[in-house]
mmCIF file with all atom_site columns, C-alpha atoms in Angstrom:
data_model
loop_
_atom_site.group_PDB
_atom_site.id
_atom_site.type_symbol
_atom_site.label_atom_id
_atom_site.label_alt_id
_atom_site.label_comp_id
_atom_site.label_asym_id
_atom_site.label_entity_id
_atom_site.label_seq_id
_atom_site.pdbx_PDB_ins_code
_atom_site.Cartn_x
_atom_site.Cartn_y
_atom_site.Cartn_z
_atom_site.occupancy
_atom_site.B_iso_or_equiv
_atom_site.pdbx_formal_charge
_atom_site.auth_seq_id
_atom_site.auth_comp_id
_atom_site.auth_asym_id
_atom_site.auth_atom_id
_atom_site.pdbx_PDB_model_num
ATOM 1   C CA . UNK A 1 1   ? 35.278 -43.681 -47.605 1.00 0.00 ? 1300 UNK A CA 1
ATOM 2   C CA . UNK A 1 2   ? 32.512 -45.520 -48.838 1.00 0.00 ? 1301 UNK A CA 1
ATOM 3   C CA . UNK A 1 3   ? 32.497 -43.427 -52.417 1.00 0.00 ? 1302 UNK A CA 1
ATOM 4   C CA . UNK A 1 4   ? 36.556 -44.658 -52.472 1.00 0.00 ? 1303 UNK A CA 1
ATOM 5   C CA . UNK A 1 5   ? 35.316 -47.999 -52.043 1.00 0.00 ? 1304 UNK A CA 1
ATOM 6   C CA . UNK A 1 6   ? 32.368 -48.346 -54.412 1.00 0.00 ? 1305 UNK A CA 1
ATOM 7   C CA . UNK A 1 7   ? 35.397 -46.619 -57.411 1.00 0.00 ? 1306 UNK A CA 1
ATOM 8   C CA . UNK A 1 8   ? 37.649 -49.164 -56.202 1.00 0.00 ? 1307 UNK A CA 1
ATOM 9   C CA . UNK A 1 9   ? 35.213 -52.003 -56.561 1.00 0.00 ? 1308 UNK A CA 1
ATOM 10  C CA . UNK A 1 10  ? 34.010 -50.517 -60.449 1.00 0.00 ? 1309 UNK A CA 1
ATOM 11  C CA . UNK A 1 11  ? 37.561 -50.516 -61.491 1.00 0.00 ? 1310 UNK A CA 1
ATOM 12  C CA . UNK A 1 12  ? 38.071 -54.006 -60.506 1.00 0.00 ? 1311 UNK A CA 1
ATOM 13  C CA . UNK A 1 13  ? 35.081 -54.826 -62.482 1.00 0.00 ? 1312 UNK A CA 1
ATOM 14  C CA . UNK A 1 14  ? 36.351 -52.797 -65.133 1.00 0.00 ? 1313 UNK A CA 1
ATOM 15  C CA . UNK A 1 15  ? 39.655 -55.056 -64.818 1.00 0.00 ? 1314 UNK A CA 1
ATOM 16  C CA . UNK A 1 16  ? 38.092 -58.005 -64.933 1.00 0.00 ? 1315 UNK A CA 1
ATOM 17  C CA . UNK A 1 17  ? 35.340 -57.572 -68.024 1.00 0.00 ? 1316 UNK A CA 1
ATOM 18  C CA . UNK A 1 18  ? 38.125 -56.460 -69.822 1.00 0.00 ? 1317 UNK A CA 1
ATOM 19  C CA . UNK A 1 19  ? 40.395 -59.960 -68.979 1.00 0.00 ? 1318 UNK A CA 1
ATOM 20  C CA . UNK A 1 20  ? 36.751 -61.433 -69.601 1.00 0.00 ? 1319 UNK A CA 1
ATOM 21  C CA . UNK A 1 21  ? 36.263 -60.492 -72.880 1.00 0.00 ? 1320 UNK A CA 1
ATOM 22  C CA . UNK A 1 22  ? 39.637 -61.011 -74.204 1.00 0.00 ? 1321 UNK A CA 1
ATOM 23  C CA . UNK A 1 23  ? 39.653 -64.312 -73.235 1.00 0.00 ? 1322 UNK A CA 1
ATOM 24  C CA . UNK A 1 24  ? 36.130 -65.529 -74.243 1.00 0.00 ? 1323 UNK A CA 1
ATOM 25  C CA . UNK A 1 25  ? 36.715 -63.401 -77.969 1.00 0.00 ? 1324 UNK A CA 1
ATOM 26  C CA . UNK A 1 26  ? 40.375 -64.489 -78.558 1.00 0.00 ? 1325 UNK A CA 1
ATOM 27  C CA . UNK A 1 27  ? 41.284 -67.188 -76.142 1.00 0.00 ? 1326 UNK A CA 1
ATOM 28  C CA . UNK A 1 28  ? 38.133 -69.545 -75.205 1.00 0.00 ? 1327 UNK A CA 1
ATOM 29  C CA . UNK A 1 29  ? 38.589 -73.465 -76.135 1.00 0.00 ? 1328 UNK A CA 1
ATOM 30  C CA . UNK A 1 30  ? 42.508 -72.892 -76.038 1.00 0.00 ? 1329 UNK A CA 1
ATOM 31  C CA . UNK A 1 31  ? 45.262 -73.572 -74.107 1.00 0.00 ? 1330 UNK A CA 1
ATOM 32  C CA . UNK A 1 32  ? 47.855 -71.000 -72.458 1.00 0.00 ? 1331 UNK A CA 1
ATOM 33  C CA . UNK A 1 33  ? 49.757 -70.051 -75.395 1.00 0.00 ? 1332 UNK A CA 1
ATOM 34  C CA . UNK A 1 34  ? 53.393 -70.157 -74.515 1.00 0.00 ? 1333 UNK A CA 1
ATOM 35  C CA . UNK A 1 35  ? 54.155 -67.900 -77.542 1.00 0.00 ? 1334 UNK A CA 1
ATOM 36  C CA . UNK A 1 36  ? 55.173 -64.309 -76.504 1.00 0.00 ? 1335 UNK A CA 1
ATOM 37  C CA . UNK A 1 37  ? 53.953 -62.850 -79.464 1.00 0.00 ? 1336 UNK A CA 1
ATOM 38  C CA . UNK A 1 38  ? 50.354 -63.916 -78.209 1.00 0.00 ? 1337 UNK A CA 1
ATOM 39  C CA . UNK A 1 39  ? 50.911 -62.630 -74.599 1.00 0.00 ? 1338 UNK A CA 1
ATOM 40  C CA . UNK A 1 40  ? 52.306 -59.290 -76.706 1.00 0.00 ? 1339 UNK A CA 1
ATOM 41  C CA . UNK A 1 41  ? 48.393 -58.911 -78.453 1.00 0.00 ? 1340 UNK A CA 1
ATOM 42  C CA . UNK A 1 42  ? 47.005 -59.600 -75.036 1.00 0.00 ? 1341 UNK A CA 1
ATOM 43  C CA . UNK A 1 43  ? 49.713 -57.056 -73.273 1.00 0.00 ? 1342 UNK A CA 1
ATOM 44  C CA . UNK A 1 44  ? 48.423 -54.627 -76.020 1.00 0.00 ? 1343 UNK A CA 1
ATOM 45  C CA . UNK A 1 45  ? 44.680 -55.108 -75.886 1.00 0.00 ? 1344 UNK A CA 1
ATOM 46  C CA . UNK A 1 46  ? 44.509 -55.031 -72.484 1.00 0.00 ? 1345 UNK A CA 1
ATOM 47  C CA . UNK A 1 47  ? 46.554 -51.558 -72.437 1.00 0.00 ? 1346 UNK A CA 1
ATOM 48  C CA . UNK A 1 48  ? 44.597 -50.182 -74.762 1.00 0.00 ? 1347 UNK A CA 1
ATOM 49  C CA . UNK A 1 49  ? 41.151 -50.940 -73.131 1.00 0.00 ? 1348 UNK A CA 1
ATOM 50  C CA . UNK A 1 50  ? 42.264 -50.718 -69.684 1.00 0.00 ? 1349 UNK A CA 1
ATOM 51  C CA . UNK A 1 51  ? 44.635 -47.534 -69.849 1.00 0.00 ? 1350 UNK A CA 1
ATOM 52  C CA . UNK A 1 52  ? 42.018 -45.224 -70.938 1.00 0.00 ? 1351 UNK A CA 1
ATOM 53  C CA . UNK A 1 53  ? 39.388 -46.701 -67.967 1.00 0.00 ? 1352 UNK A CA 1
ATOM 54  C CA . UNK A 1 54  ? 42.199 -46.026 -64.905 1.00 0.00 ? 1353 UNK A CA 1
ATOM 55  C CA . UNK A 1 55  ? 42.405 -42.552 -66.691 1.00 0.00 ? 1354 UNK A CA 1
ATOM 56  C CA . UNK A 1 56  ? 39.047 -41.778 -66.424 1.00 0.00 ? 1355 UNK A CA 1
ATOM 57  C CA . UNK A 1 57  ? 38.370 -43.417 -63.030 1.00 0.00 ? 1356 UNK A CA 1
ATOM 58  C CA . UNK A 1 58  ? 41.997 -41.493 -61.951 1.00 0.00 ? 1357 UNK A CA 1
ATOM 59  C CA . UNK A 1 59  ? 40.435 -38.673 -63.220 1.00 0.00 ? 1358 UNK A CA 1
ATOM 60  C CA . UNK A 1 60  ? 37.348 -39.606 -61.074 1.00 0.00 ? 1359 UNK A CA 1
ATOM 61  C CA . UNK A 1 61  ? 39.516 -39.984 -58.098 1.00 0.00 ? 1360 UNK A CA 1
ATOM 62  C CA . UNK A 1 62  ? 40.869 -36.656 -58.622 1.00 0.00 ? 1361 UNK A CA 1
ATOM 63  C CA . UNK A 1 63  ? 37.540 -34.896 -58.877 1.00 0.00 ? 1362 UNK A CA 1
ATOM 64  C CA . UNK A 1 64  ? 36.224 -35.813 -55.844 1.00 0.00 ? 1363 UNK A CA 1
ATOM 65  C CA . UNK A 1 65  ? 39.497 -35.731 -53.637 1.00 0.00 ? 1364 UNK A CA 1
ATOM 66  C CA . UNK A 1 66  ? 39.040 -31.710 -54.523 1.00 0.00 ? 1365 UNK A CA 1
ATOM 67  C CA . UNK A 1 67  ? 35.668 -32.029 -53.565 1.00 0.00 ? 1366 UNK A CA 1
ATOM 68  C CA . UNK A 1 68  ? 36.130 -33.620 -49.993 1.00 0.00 ? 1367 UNK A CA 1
ATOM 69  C CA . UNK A 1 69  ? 38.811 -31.052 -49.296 1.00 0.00 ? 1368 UNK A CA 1
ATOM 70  C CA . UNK A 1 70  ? 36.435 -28.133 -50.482 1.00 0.00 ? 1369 UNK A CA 1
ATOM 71  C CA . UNK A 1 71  ? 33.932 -29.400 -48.305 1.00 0.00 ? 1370 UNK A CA 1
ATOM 72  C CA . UNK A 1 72  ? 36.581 -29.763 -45.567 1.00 0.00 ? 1371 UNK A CA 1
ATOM 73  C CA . UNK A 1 73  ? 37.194 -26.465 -45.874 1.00 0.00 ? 1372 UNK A CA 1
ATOM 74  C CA . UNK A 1 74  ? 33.637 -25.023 -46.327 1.00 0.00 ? 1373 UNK A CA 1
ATOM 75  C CA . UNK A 1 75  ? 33.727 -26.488 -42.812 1.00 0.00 ? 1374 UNK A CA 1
ATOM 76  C CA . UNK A 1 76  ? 36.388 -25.145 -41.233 1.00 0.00 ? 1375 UNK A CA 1
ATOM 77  C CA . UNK A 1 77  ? 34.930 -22.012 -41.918 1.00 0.00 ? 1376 UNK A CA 1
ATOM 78  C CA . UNK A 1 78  ? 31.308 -22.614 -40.745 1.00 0.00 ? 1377 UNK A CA 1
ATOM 79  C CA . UNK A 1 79  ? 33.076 -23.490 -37.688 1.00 0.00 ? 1378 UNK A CA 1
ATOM 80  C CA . UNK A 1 80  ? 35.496 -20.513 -37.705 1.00 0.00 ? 1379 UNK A CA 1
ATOM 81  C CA . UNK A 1 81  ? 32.384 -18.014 -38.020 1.00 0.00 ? 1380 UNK A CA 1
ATOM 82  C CA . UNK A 1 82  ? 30.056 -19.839 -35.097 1.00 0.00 ? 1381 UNK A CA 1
ATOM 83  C CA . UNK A 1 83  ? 32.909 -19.359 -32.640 1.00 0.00 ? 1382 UNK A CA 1
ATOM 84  C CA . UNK A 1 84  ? 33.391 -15.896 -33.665 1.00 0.00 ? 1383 UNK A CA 1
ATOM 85  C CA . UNK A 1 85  ? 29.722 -15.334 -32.768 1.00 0.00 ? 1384 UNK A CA 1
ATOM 86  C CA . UNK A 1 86  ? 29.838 -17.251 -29.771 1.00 0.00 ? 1385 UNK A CA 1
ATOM 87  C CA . UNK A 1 87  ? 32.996 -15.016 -28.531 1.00 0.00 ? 1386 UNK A CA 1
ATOM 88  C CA . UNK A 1 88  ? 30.663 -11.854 -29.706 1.00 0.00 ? 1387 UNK A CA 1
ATOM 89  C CA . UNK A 1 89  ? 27.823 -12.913 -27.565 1.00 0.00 ? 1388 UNK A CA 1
ATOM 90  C CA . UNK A 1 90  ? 30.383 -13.994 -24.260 1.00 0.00 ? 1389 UNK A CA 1
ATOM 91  C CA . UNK A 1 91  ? 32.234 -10.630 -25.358 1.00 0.00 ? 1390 UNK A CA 1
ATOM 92  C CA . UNK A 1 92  ? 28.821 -8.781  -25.122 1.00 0.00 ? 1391 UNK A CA 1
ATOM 93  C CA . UNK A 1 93  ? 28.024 -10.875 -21.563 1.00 0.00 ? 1392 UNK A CA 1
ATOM 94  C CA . UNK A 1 94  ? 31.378 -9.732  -20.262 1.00 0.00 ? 1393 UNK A CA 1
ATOM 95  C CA . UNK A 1 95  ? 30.734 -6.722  -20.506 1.00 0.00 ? 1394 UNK A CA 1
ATOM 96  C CA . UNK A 1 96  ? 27.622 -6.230  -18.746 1.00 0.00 ? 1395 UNK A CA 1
ATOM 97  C CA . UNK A 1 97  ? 28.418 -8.291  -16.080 1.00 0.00 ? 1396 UNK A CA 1
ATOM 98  C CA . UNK A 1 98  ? 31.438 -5.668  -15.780 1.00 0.00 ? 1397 UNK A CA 1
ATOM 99  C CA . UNK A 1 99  ? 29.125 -2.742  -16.116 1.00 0.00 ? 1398 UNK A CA 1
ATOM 100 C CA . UNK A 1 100 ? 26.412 -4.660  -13.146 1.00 0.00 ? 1399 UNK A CA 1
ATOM 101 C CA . UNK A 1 101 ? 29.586 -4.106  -10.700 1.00 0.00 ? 1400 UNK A CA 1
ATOM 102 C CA . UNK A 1 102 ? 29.748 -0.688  -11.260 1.00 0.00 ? 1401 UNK A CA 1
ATOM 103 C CA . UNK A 1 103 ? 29.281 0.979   -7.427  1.00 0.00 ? 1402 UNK A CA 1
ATOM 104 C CA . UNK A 1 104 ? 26.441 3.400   -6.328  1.00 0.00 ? 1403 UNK A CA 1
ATOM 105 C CA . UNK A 1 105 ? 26.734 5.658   -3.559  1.00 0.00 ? 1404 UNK A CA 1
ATOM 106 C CA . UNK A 1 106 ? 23.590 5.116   -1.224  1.00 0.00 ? 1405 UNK A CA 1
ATOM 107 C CA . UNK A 1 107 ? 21.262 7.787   -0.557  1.00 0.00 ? 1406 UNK A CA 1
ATOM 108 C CA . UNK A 1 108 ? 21.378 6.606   3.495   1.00 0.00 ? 1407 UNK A CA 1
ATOM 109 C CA . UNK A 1 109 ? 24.496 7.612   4.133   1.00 0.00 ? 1408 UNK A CA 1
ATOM 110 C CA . UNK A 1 110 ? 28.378 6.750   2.752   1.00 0.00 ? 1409 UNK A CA 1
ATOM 111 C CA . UNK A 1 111 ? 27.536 3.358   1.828   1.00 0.00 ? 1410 UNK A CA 1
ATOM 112 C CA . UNK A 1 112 ? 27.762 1.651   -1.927  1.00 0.00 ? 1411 UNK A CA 1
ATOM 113 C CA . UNK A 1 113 ? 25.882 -0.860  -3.862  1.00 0.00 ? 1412 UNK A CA 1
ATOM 114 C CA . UNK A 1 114 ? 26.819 -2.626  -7.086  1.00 0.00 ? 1413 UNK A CA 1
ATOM 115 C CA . UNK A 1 115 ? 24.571 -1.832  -9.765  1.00 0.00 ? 1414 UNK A CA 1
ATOM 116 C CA . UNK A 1 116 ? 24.145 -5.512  -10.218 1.00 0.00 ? 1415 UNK A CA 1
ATOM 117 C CA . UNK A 1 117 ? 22.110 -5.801  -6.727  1.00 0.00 ? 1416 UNK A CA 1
ATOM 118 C CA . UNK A 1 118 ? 19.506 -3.571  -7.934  1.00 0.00 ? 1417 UNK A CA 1
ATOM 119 C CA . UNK A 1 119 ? 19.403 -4.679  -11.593 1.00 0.00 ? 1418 UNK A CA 1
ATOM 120 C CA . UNK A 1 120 ? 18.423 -8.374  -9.657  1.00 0.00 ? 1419 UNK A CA 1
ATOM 121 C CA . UNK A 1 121 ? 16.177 -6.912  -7.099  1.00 0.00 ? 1420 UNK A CA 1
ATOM 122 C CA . UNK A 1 122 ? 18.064 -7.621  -4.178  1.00 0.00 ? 1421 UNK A CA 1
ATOM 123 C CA . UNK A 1 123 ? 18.487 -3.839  -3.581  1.00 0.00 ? 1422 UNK A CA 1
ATOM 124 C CA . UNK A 1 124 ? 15.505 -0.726  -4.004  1.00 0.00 ? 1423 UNK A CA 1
ATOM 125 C CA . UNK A 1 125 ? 16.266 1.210   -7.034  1.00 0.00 ? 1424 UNK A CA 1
ATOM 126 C CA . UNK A 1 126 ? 15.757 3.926   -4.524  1.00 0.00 ? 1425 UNK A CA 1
ATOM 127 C CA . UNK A 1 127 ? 18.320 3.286   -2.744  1.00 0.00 ? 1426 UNK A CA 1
ATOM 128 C CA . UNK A 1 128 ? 20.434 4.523   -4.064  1.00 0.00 ? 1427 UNK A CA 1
ATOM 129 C CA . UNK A 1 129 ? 21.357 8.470   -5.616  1.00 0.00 ? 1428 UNK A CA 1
ATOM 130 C CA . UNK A 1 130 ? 18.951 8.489   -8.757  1.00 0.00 ? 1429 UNK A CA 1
ATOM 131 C CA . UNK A 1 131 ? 21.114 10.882  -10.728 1.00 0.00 ? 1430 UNK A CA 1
ATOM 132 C CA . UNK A 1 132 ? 23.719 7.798   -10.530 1.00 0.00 ? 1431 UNK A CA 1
ATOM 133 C CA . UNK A 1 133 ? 21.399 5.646   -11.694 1.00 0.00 ? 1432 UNK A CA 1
ATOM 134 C CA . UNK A 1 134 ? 20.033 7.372   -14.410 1.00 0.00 ? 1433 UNK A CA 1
ATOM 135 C CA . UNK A 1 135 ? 23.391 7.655   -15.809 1.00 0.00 ? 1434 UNK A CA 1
ATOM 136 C CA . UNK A 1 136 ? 24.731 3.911   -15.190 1.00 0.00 ? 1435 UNK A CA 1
ATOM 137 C CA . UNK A 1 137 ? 21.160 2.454   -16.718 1.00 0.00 ? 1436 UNK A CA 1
ATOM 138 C CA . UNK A 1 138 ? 21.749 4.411   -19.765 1.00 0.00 ? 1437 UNK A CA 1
ATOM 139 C CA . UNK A 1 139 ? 25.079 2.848   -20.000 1.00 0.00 ? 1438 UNK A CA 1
ATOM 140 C CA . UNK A 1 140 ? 23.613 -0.584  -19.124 1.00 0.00 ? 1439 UNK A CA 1
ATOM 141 C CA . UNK A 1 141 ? 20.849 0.116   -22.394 1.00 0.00 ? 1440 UNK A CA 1
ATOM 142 C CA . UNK A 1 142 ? 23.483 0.168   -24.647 1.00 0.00 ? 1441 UNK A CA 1
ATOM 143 C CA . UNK A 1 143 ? 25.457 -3.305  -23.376 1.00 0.00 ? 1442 UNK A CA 1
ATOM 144 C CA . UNK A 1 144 ? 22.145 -4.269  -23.607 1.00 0.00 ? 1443 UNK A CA 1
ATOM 145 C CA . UNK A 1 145 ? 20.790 -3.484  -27.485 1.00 0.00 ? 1444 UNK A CA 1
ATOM 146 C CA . UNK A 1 146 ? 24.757 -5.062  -28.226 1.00 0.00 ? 1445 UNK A CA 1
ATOM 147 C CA . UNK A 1 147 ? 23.892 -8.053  -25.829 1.00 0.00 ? 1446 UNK A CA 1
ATOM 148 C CA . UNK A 1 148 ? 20.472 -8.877  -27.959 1.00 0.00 ? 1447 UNK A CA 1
ATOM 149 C CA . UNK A 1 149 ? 22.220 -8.402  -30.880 1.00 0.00 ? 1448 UNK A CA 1
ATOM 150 C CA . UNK A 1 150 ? 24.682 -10.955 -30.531 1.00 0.00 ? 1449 UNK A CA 1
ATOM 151 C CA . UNK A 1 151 ? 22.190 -13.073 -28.799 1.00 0.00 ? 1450 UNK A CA 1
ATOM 152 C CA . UNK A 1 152 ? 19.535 -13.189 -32.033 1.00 0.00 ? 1451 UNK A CA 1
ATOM 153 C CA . UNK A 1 153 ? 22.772 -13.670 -34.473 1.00 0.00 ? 1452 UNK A CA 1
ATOM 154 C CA . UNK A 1 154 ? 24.017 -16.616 -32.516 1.00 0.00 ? 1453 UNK A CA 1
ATOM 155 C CA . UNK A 1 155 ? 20.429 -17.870 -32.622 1.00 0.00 ? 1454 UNK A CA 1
ATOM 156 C CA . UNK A 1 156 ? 19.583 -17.203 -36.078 1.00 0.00 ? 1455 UNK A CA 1
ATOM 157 C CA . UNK A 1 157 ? 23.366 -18.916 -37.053 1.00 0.00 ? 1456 UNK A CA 1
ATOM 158 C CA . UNK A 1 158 ? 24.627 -21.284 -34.872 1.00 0.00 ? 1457 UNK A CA 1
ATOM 159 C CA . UNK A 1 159 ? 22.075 -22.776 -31.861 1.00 0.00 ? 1458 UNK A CA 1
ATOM 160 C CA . UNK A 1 160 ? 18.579 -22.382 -30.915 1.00 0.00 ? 1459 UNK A CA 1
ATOM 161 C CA . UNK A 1 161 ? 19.207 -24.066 -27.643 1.00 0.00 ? 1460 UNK A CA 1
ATOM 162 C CA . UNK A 1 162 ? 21.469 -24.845 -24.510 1.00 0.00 ? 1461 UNK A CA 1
ATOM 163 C CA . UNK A 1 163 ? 23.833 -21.409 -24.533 1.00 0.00 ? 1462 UNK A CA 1
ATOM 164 C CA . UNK A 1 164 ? 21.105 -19.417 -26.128 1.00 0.00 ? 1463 UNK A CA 1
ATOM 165 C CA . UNK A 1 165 ? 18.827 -20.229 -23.594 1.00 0.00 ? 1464 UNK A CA 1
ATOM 166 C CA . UNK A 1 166 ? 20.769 -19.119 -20.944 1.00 0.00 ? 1465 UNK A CA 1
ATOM 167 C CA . UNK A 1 167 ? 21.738 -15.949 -22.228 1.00 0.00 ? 1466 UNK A CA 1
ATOM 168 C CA . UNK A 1 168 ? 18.322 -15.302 -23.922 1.00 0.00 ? 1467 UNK A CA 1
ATOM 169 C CA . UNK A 1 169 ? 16.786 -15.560 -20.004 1.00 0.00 ? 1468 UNK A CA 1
ATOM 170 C CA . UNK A 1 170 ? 19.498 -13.531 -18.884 1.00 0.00 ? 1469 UNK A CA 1
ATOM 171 C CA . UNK A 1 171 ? 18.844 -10.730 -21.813 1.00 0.00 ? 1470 UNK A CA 1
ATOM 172 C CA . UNK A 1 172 ? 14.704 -10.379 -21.019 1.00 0.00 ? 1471 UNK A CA 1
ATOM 173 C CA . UNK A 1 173 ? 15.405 -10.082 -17.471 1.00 0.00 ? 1472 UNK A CA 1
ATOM 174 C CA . UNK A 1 174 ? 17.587 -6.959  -18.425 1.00 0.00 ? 1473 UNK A CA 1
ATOM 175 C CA . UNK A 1 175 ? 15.233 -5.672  -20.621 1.00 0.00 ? 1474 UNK A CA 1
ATOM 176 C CA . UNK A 1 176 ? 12.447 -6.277  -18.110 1.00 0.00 ? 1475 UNK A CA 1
ATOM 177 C CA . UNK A 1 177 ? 14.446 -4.171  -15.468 1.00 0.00 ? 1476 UNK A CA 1
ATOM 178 C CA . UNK A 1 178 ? 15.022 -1.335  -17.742 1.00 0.00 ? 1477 UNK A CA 1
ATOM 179 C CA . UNK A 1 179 ? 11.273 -1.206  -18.925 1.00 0.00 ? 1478 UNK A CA 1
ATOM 180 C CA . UNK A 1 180 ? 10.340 -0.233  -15.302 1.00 0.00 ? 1479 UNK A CA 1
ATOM 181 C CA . UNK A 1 181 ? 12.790 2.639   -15.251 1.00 0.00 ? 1480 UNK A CA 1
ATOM 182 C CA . UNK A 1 182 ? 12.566 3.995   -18.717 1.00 0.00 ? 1481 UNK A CA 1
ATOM 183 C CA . UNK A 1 183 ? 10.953 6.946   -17.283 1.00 0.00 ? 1482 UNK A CA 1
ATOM 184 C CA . UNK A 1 184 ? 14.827 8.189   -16.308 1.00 0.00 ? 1483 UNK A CA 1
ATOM 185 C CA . UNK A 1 185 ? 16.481 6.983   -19.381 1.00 0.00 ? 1484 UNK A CA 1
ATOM 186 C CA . UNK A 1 186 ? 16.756 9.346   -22.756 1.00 0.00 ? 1485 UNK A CA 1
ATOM 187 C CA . UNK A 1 187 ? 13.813 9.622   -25.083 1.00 0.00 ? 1486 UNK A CA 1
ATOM 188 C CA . UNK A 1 188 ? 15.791 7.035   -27.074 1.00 0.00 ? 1487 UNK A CA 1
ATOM 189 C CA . UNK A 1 189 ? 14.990 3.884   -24.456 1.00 0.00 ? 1488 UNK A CA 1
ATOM 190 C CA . UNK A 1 190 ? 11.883 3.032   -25.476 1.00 0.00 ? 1489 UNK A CA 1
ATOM 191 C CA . UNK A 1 191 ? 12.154 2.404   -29.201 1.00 0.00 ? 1490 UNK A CA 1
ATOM 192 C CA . UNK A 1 192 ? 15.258 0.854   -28.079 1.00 0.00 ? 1491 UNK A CA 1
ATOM 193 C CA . UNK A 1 193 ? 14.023 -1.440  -25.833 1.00 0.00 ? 1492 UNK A CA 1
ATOM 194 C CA . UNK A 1 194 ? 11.340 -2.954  -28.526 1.00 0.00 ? 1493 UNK A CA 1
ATOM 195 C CA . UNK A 1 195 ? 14.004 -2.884  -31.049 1.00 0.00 ? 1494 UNK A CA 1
ATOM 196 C CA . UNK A 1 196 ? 15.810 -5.440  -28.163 1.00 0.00 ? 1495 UNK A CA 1
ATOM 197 C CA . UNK A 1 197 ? 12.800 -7.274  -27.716 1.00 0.00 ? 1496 UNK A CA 1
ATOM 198 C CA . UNK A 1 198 ? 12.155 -7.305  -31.382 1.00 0.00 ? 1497 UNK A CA 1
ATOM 199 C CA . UNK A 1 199 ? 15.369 -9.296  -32.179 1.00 0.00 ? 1498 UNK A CA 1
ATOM 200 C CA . UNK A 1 200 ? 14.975 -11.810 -29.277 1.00 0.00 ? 1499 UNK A CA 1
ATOM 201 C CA . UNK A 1 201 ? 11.398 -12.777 -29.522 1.00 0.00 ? 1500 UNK A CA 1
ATOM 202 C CA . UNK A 1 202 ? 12.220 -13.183 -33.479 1.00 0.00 ? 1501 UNK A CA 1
ATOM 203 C CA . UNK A 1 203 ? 14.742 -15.056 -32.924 1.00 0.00 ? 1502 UNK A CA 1
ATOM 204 C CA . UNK A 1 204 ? 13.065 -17.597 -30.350 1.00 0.00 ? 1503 UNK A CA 1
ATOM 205 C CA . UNK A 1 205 ? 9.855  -17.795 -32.307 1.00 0.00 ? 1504 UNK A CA 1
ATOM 206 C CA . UNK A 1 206 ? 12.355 -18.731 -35.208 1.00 0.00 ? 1505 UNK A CA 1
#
């Protein structure tokens, strides 16, 4: 707005030097002719002089009207991608929260528990059947590489703070968990855990 203003305010001046000049070359010392030819030299003068300037400040006009709706747009898009990446990282959330529900048949007798109560240490890992376990934890690695992925994207591209916070606290504590039972995950776990940790500490110390 202020930009419109300030071209606004240059082609008034523009206006008005021209009116200026004509007057003080052609018309200073004299009356108001009330001949039309006169008012004809003035009409052309002026139309001469002053045509070309509202081209160019048209032109002006023009230019950066294009420019605030490429910006407009460049925005639009910047906005598109970071709620893309937000939906990624709530996508990735969802589905480990979905996985954390997952029941476990108890080892003391015909009773189940939600792999979520042992993931927050409400429940003993032993617990429940270990087989079981084995086999939802290596499930729950692999939300949780995706989850850190998402997480140190969203960092690195959108915000270091408020949402990431929460679900970088949320992604350690997972990794933490599944650190103290790598020894009945694949081979794989370990490089994959650091990979996780990697990504996230990069991404906080960024």
């Amino acid at each position: 707005m202020k930009k419109l203003i300030i071209i606004a305010l240059i082609g008034l001046l523009a206006l008005s030097i021209c009116a200026g000049a004509f007057y003080f070359y052609v018309g200073i010392g004299k009356d108001i002719s009330p001949n039309g030819a006169d008012w004809s030299d003035f009409g052309g003068f002026y139309g001469g002089v002053v045509g070309p300037i509202l081209s160019f400040i048209s032109i002006i006009l023009l230019v950066y009207t294009i420019n605030q709706q490429s910006e407009a747009n460049e925005h639009t898009s910047d906005e598109t991608t970071k709620l893309d990446m937000l939906r990624n990282m709530s996508g990735s959330e969802q589905e480990v929260e979905s996985w954390l529900k997952t029941e476990l048949a108890s080892s003391q007798g015909n009773k189940e528990v939600q792999l979520g109560l042992i993931v927050w240490g409400v429940v003993k890992p032993s617990y429940v059947n270990q087989q079981e376990l084995g086999a939802c934890l290596e499930r729950l690695l692999k939300l949780t590489c995706a989850y850190c992925s998402s997480i140190a994207l969203y960092e690195a591209n959108v915000d270091p703070y408020f949402i990431y916070r929460q679900h970088y606290s949320k992604a350690t504590e997972l990794i933490a968990f599944l650190k103290q039972h790598v020894s009945i995950l694949s081979q794989m776990a370990g490089p994959s855990l650091a990979t996780c940790e990697h990504l996230l500490n990069e991404a906080n110390n960024a």
